[in-house]
């Protein structure tokens, strides 16, 4: 649990500042569950430059509550939460100073979005809140007011959680929450995860990820882990002290994220994955008289560049047969039919005559190239747009020069239409033959919201 906050002060000498406004958003990693926003009467003068910067003046604060009147609410909304702030050291110091004046020792864990951004966004030109969120295309209003800056920090923190492929933030927070042995019933754990699409992480008492997986229904899948029998399953059940999750919205995003994070984290209870996720490929060869053919072969045997990949020879052949029907290709040329003369489709008057040289080579080959273009990512520059994690949000999966580059989330059209902002929003991920297989397989079987073509670099 997090408490994202921002504080405006009077300015003045160190440790003599007073709070003029405070905003706190209690955030469970997925949505805001509570919030507190209030002006505060500091009972002291506000520095002129602060009045000019924030617009908050003494007249506005005459009827505002004093700090001791809001202190209890601040304690309650931040209870059991890690404080998140842009330059957290400053906000935490101001809060502790105010509570100390009341004779109360206020202590919370803190995370600073400046420090997190420096690690996760190393190429940013500036780490000031205004310039950083502007470079990321994050919409902000009421800058230098507590709620405006708190909301900007919240949006930035969400993006940093997405960027944190190593899950360092999550591990730190879970470890802080699970000091000592926990004994919650497994049903309670299941009750706290959603029936939505995403990635789930099973943690031990030290916060380490000991298993991770993807699911279109996280609650159902976690419940299966806790009801499964077998020695390995029982060991996982015994060691699991907490389950966290990350909604992806898109099932394709969940598959890509699972693949990436399994490589990065290597959880002890995940089975070791094969280095190649596919067994067979479709490749293009030249047939007699200049006709192009699409053939299926073993991934181990095909050394040349291939069009797309499959997890079984049966799936590959079925796909090629269906693609041949859809695009008017010849089963005999493609190696599907073993007929010595004309294939069965010729007798049914479905064959277009390519196998007996009745169709011009150029016309037939154009249809072969249509299949290649439609079902392969090779040389493409595009953004695959799919469902986001909440209403009004979309998932963007970036493909450049035929390679998967990463993914991110956006809510405004200008973010996806501006390539520079888009690249900042995208969490870089390493594309390889397996990610190409994951994406192409998904697009063959399921629909996404849309695919945007980008200009070649």
C-alpha positions as MATLAB code, in Angstrom:
seq = 'XXXXXXXXXXXXXXXXXXXXXXXXXXXXXXXXXXXXXXXXXXXXXXXXXXXXXXXXXXXXXXXXXXXXXXXXXXXXXXXXXXXXXXXXXXXXXXXXXXXXXXXXXXXXXXXXXXXXXXXXXXXXXXXXXXXXXXXXXXXXXXXXXXXXXXXXXXXXXXXXXXXXXXXXXXXXXXXXXXXXXXXXXXXXXXXXXXXXXXXXXXXXXXXXXXXXXXXXXXXXXXXXXXXXXXXXXXXXXXXXXXXXXXXXXXXXXXXXXXXXXXXXXXXXXXXXXXXXXXXXXXXXXXXXXXXXXXXXXXXXXXXXXXXXXXXXXXXXXXXXXXXXXXXXXXXXXXXXXXXXXXXXXXXXXXXXXXXXXXXXXXXXXXXXXXXXXXXXXXXXXXXXXXXXXXXXXXXXXXXXXXXXXXXXXXXXXXXXXXXXXXXXXXXXXXXXXXXXXXXXXXXXXXXXXXXXXXXXX';
ca = [
       0.000    0.000    0.000;
       1.256    3.457   -0.894;
       0.393    7.012    0.178;
       1.276    9.469   -2.587;
       1.524   12.963   -1.166;
       2.565   16.529   -1.819;
       2.964   19.371    0.643;
       3.079   23.139    0.083;
       4.827   25.195    2.766;
       5.346   28.779    3.878;
       9.037   28.752    3.008;
      11.498   30.259    5.432;
      14.312   28.919    7.610;
      15.102   25.215    7.711;
      12.784   23.309   10.085;
      10.761   26.445   10.715;
       8.518   26.062    7.667;
       4.794   25.579    8.145;
       2.385   23.541    6.003;
      -0.087   25.562    3.906;
      -1.645   22.715    1.901;
      -1.479   18.929    1.849;
      -2.814   16.250   -0.518;
      -2.568   12.498    0.060;
      -3.823    9.732   -2.235;
      -3.863    6.230   -0.746;
      -2.934    3.900   -3.631;
      -2.984    0.097   -3.576;
      -0.803   -0.265   -6.665;
      -3.815   -0.289   -8.975;
      -6.300    2.348   -7.870;
      -6.778    5.158   -5.360;
      -8.727    3.849   -2.371;
      -8.840    7.031   -0.269;
      -7.720   10.643   -0.471;
      -7.317   13.686    1.760;
      -6.873   17.235    0.430;
      -6.860   20.317    2.614;
      -5.503   23.796    3.053;
      -3.738   24.194    6.423;
      -3.406   27.320    8.546;
       0.342   27.476    9.356;
      -0.129   30.266   11.915;
       2.866   32.053   10.456;
       3.791   34.331    7.567;
       4.079   32.991    4.016;
       7.155   34.058    2.062;
       6.264   36.372   -0.886;
       7.954   34.150   -3.492;
       5.844   31.199   -2.255;
       2.628   33.230   -2.611;
       3.632   34.062   -6.174;
       4.529   30.438   -6.962;
       1.501   28.688   -5.415;
      -1.148   31.397   -5.348;
      -1.830   30.540   -1.697;
      -1.999   33.646    0.521;
      -2.711   34.382    4.182;
      -6.303   35.435    3.509;
      -7.103   32.022    1.983;
      -5.823   30.242    5.110;
      -7.590   32.232    7.850;
     -10.468   29.755    8.111;
      -8.444   26.654    7.171;
      -7.882   23.962    9.850;
      -4.660   24.069   11.826;
      -2.271   21.124   11.611;
      -3.346   19.572   14.910;
      -6.894   19.439   13.540;
      -5.887   17.324   10.513;
      -3.091   15.310   12.156;
      -5.304   12.334   13.040;
      -6.601   12.089    9.468;
      -3.016   12.119    8.127;
      -2.023    9.301   10.496;
      -5.049    7.212    9.457;
      -4.702    7.597    5.684;
      -0.968    6.781    5.766;
      -1.225    3.898    8.261;
       0.531    0.783    6.934;
       1.557    2.588    3.735;
       4.838    3.597    2.133;
       5.004    7.370    1.532;
       5.631    8.309   -2.106;
       6.678   11.849   -2.990;
       8.768   13.769   -5.503;
      11.748   14.680   -3.309;
      10.349   12.550   -0.482;
      13.056   13.639    1.942;
      11.603   17.159    2.009;
       7.923   16.185    2.463;
       8.739   13.540    5.078;
      10.923   15.985    7.046;
       8.167   18.611    7.060;
       5.576   16.075    8.256;
       7.813   14.710   11.009;
       8.638   18.224   12.176;
       4.948   19.146   12.458;
       4.134   15.960   14.358;
       7.134   16.456   16.652;
       5.709   19.850   17.631;
       2.611   17.946   18.777;
       4.744   15.495   20.780;
       4.058   12.607   18.365;
       6.733   10.442   16.734;
       5.540    9.988   13.142;
       7.423    7.247   11.225;
       6.753    5.767    7.804;
       8.740    4.041    5.054;
       9.399    6.367    2.091;
      10.155    6.113   -1.622;
      11.276    9.086   -3.694;
      10.094    9.374   -7.309;
      13.139   11.525   -8.125;
      15.482    8.683   -7.167;
      13.279    6.062   -8.848;
      13.133    8.117  -12.052;
      16.911    8.535  -12.092;
      17.262    4.743  -12.057;
      14.401    3.839  -14.395;
      14.517    6.847  -16.757;
      18.285    7.473  -16.985;
      18.065    9.493  -20.206;
      15.612   12.122  -18.944;
      16.791   15.696  -19.494;
      15.430   16.877  -16.153;
      14.024   15.244  -13.014;
      11.993   18.212  -11.842;
       8.371   17.125  -11.586;
       7.033   19.565  -14.176;
       9.619   18.891  -16.874;
       9.673   15.138  -16.274;
       5.917   14.583  -16.580;
       5.771   16.917  -19.576;
       8.416   14.840  -21.372;
       6.307   11.734  -20.702;
       3.110   13.278  -22.069;
       1.413   13.119  -18.657;
      -1.392   15.663  -18.361;
      -1.008   17.918  -15.314;
      -3.134   20.737  -13.912;
      -2.715   23.013  -10.878;
       1.085   22.838  -10.776;
       2.560   23.984   -7.455;
      -0.688   23.188   -5.670;
      -0.690   20.128   -3.429;
      -3.358   18.101   -5.225;
      -2.121   18.933   -8.717;
       1.424   17.886   -7.844;
       0.238   14.810   -5.904;
      -1.780   13.612   -8.918;
       1.193   14.225  -11.211;
       3.410   12.237   -8.809;
       0.822    9.438   -8.730;
       0.743    9.203  -12.551;
       4.540    9.257  -12.645;
       4.746    6.550   -9.980;
       2.352    4.323  -11.961;
       4.607    4.670  -14.998;
       7.708    3.907  -12.890;
       6.027    0.743  -11.579;
       5.517   -0.301  -15.214;
       9.147    0.500  -16.031;
      10.450   -1.478  -13.053;
      11.057   -4.770  -14.879;
      13.326   -6.015  -12.082;
      10.464   -5.441   -9.578;
      12.856   -3.707   -7.176;
      10.082   -1.380   -5.925;
       7.699   -4.258   -5.312;
      10.310   -6.383   -3.538;
      11.277   -3.500   -1.251;
       7.679   -2.761   -0.261;
       6.666   -6.410    0.202;
       9.706   -7.086    2.362;
       8.797   -4.092    4.529;
       5.215   -5.374    4.855;
       6.167   -8.977    5.627;
       8.758   -8.608    8.368;
       8.328  -11.630   10.610;
       6.251  -14.685    9.809;
       2.833  -14.032    8.318;
       0.017  -16.514    8.761;
      -2.926  -15.293    6.654;
      -5.196  -17.998    5.334;
      -4.747  -18.694    1.669;
      -8.390  -17.890    1.027;
      -7.750  -14.384    2.309;
      -4.895  -14.024   -0.167;
      -7.146  -15.169   -3.019;
      -9.857  -12.723   -1.939;
      -7.460   -9.816   -2.415;
      -6.540  -10.498   -6.049;
      -8.800   -9.561   -8.979;
     -10.552  -11.710  -11.564;
      -8.758   -9.776  -14.305;
      -5.985  -10.225  -16.863;
      -2.411   -9.724  -15.770;
       0.694  -11.057  -14.057;
       0.776  -12.368  -10.485;
       3.761  -12.747   -8.167;
       4.033  -15.156   -5.245;
       6.441  -13.899   -2.567;
       8.216  -15.547    0.361;
       8.736  -13.899    3.742;
      11.708  -11.883    2.418;
       9.659  -10.420   -0.416;
      11.474  -12.475   -3.059;
       9.428  -13.614   -6.042;
       9.326  -17.420   -5.889;
       6.768  -17.902   -8.679;
       5.223  -15.690  -11.334;
       2.637  -16.370  -13.985;
       0.075  -14.815  -16.308;
      -3.662  -15.358  -16.443;
      -6.846  -13.903  -17.893;
      -8.344  -14.516  -14.433;
      -5.725  -13.971  -11.724;
      -8.034  -14.932   -8.841;
      -8.925  -18.291  -10.408;
      -5.295  -19.098  -11.218;
      -3.971  -18.252   -7.737;
      -6.742  -20.341   -6.194;
      -5.576  -23.269   -8.362;
      -2.054  -22.921   -6.959;
      -3.379  -23.214   -3.415;
      -5.565  -26.247   -4.155;
      -3.079  -28.156   -6.308;
      -1.558  -31.366   -4.919;
       1.990  -32.633   -5.268;
       5.250  -32.103   -3.405;
       6.377  -29.055   -5.396;
       2.938  -27.423   -5.129;
       2.843  -27.944   -1.350;
       6.290  -26.384   -0.964;
       5.156  -23.343   -2.955;
       1.989  -23.076   -0.849;
       4.005  -23.243    2.379;
       6.554  -20.619    1.335;
       4.071  -18.138   -0.144;
       3.425  -15.320    2.316;
       1.937  -12.791   -0.065;
       0.608  -12.562   -3.614;
       0.829   -9.316   -5.548;
      -0.331   -8.669   -9.073;
      -0.050   -6.313  -12.011;
      -3.021   -5.849  -14.305;
      -2.179   -5.657  -18.002;
      -5.655   -5.451  -19.594;
      -4.307   -7.014  -22.783;
      -3.676  -10.770  -22.835;
      -0.888  -10.213  -25.371;
       0.779   -7.787  -22.960;
       0.505  -10.401  -20.204;
       2.220  -13.019  -22.372;
       5.064  -10.660  -23.300;
       5.501   -9.454  -19.739;
       5.575  -12.993  -18.375;
       8.259  -13.996  -20.885;
      10.383  -10.929  -20.093;
      10.095  -11.220  -16.323;
      10.796  -14.941  -16.222;
      14.101  -14.209  -17.922;
      14.911  -11.402  -15.502;
      13.800  -12.948  -12.217;
      14.168  -16.759  -12.609;
      11.787  -17.604   -9.698;
      12.710  -20.863   -7.956;
       9.341  -22.596   -8.517;
       8.855  -21.729  -12.192;
       9.817  -24.542  -14.522;
      12.793  -23.792  -16.720;
      11.515  -22.699  -20.112;
      12.900  -23.956  -23.392;
      15.241  -21.598  -25.184;
      12.913  -21.778  -28.209;
       9.144  -21.503  -27.705;
       8.302  -22.896  -31.155;
       9.117  -26.138  -32.986;
       8.204  -25.469  -36.630;
       8.350  -22.529  -39.002;
       6.847  -21.459  -42.292;
       9.376  -20.290  -44.857;
       9.353  -19.237  -48.475;
      11.041  -21.233  -51.261;
      11.075  -21.080  -55.050;
       9.061  -23.714  -56.888;
       9.414  -24.767  -60.512;
       8.894  -22.176  -63.232;
       9.334  -19.300  -60.785;
       6.326  -19.919  -58.534;
       6.814  -19.043  -54.867;
       5.927  -21.722  -52.321;
       5.239  -21.654  -48.590;
       6.636  -24.704  -46.821;
       6.615  -25.980  -43.248;
       9.859  -27.184  -41.688;
      11.515  -27.974  -38.371;
      12.850  -24.886  -36.601;
      16.104  -26.716  -35.951;
      16.594  -27.572  -39.620;
      15.608  -24.257  -41.240;
      18.641  -21.981  -41.175;
      17.289  -19.252  -43.466;
      14.986  -16.416  -42.390;
      11.448  -17.666  -41.859;
       8.037  -16.026  -42.108;
       6.328  -17.156  -38.893;
       6.496  -19.925  -36.283;
       4.308  -22.578  -34.618;
       4.373  -24.827  -31.548;
       3.547  -28.007  -33.517;
       3.718  -29.378  -37.045;
      -0.034  -30.060  -37.005;
      -0.831  -26.458  -36.126;
       1.562  -25.253  -38.823;
       0.038  -27.421  -41.538;
      -3.520  -26.522  -40.538;
      -2.668  -22.829  -40.672;
      -1.011  -23.145  -44.097;
      -3.989  -25.057  -45.465;
      -6.436  -22.398  -44.195;
      -4.241  -19.567  -45.506;
      -4.056  -21.297  -48.888;
      -7.849  -21.499  -49.031;
      -8.259  -17.871  -48.011;
      -5.713  -16.528  -50.515;
      -6.234  -18.954  -53.404;
      -2.884  -20.735  -53.123;
      -2.035  -24.213  -54.367;
      -1.790  -26.999  -51.755;
       0.408  -29.018  -54.081;
       2.948  -26.220  -54.584;
       2.921  -25.573  -50.825;
       3.564  -29.241  -50.042;
       0.193  -29.800  -48.346;
      -1.096  -32.142  -51.080;
       1.003  -35.147  -52.071;
      -0.935  -35.794  -55.304;
       1.273  -36.863  -58.218;
      -0.820  -34.968  -60.753;
      -3.573  -32.415  -60.050;
      -4.607  -32.022  -56.410;
      -8.096  -32.649  -55.068;
      -8.979  -28.986  -55.248;
      -8.393  -29.051  -59.015;
     -11.055  -31.740  -59.408;
     -13.417  -29.655  -57.245;
     -12.737  -26.687  -59.550;
     -11.286  -24.759  -56.602;
      -7.708  -24.811  -57.856;
      -6.702  -21.656  -59.725;
      -4.438  -23.619  -62.022;
      -1.031  -22.640  -60.696;
       0.008  -26.255  -60.246;
      -0.386  -26.892  -63.972;
       1.034  -23.579  -65.098;
      -2.317  -22.048  -66.080;
      -1.910  -18.830  -64.062;
       0.722  -16.154  -64.647;
       3.582  -16.454  -62.195;
       3.408  -12.772  -61.193;
      -0.285  -12.928  -60.305;
       0.090  -16.046  -58.197;
       3.222  -14.812  -56.441;
       1.465  -11.590  -55.436;
      -0.970  -13.663  -53.369;
       1.918  -15.565  -51.763;
       3.491  -12.248  -50.770;
       0.121  -11.125  -49.335;
       0.282  -14.074  -46.914;
       3.878  -13.243  -46.013;
       2.985   -9.606  -45.367;
      -0.155  -10.387  -43.391;
       1.193  -12.974  -40.973;
       4.778  -11.861  -40.353;
       6.220   -8.963  -38.362;
       9.382   -8.898  -40.487;
      10.492   -5.348  -41.410;
       7.305   -3.796  -39.970;
       7.107   -0.558  -37.983;
       3.857   -0.401  -36.067;
       2.111    0.036  -32.760;
      -0.277   -2.696  -31.697;
      -3.032   -1.057  -29.642;
      -5.012   -3.226  -27.232;
      -7.098   -2.938  -24.069;
      -5.620   -1.065  -21.138;
      -5.928   -1.714  -17.418;
      -8.884    0.582  -16.889;
     -11.552    2.476  -18.815;
     -10.059    5.122  -21.079;
      -6.591    3.576  -21.070;
      -4.894    1.662  -23.871;
      -1.914   -0.662  -24.140;
       0.681    0.140  -26.807;
       3.083   -2.549  -28.052;
       5.879   -1.103  -30.183;
       7.379   -2.935  -33.176;
      10.336   -1.345  -34.990;
      12.042   -2.910  -37.996;
      10.215   -6.151  -37.279;
      11.434   -6.416  -33.684;
       9.480   -6.026  -30.454;
      10.839   -2.983  -28.593;
       8.610   -2.747  -25.533;
       5.196   -1.661  -24.328;
       3.436    0.913  -22.208;
       0.088    2.526  -21.480;
      -1.493    5.781  -22.622;
      -4.765    7.600  -22.243;
      -4.481   10.549  -24.597;
      -4.294   10.464  -28.384;
      -1.373   12.894  -28.497;
       0.718   10.406  -26.567;
       0.384    7.719  -29.241;
       0.610   10.128  -32.191;
       3.843   11.755  -31.021;
       6.632    9.212  -31.559;
       8.976   10.949  -29.084;
       6.402   10.872  -26.262;
       5.457    7.309  -27.244;
       9.058    6.141  -26.938;
       9.267    7.701  -23.464;
       6.081    5.946  -22.355;
       7.260    2.582  -23.612;
       9.049    0.321  -21.138;
      11.962   -1.085  -23.182;
      11.938   -4.866  -23.506;
      14.319   -7.054  -25.466;
      12.767   -8.547  -28.569;
      13.938  -11.864  -29.946;
      12.623  -14.781  -32.011;
      10.447  -15.868  -29.076;
       8.716  -12.493  -28.677;
       8.139  -12.469  -32.444;
       6.551  -15.910  -32.084;
       4.361  -14.764  -29.159;
       3.060  -11.705  -31.037;
       2.514  -13.406  -34.400;
       0.772  -16.388  -32.784;
      -1.528  -14.080  -30.842;
      -2.426  -11.991  -33.912;
      -3.240  -15.133  -35.906;
      -5.777  -16.289  -33.333;
      -7.159  -13.150  -31.712;
      -8.045   -9.572  -32.469;
      -6.544   -6.440  -30.968;
      -8.198   -3.024  -30.971;
      -6.107   -1.654  -33.853;
      -2.683   -1.633  -35.462;
      -1.076    1.703  -36.353;
       1.575    1.768  -39.052;
       4.606    3.957  -38.333;
       6.960    5.601  -40.797;
      10.194    3.676  -41.347;
      13.199    5.183  -39.643;
];
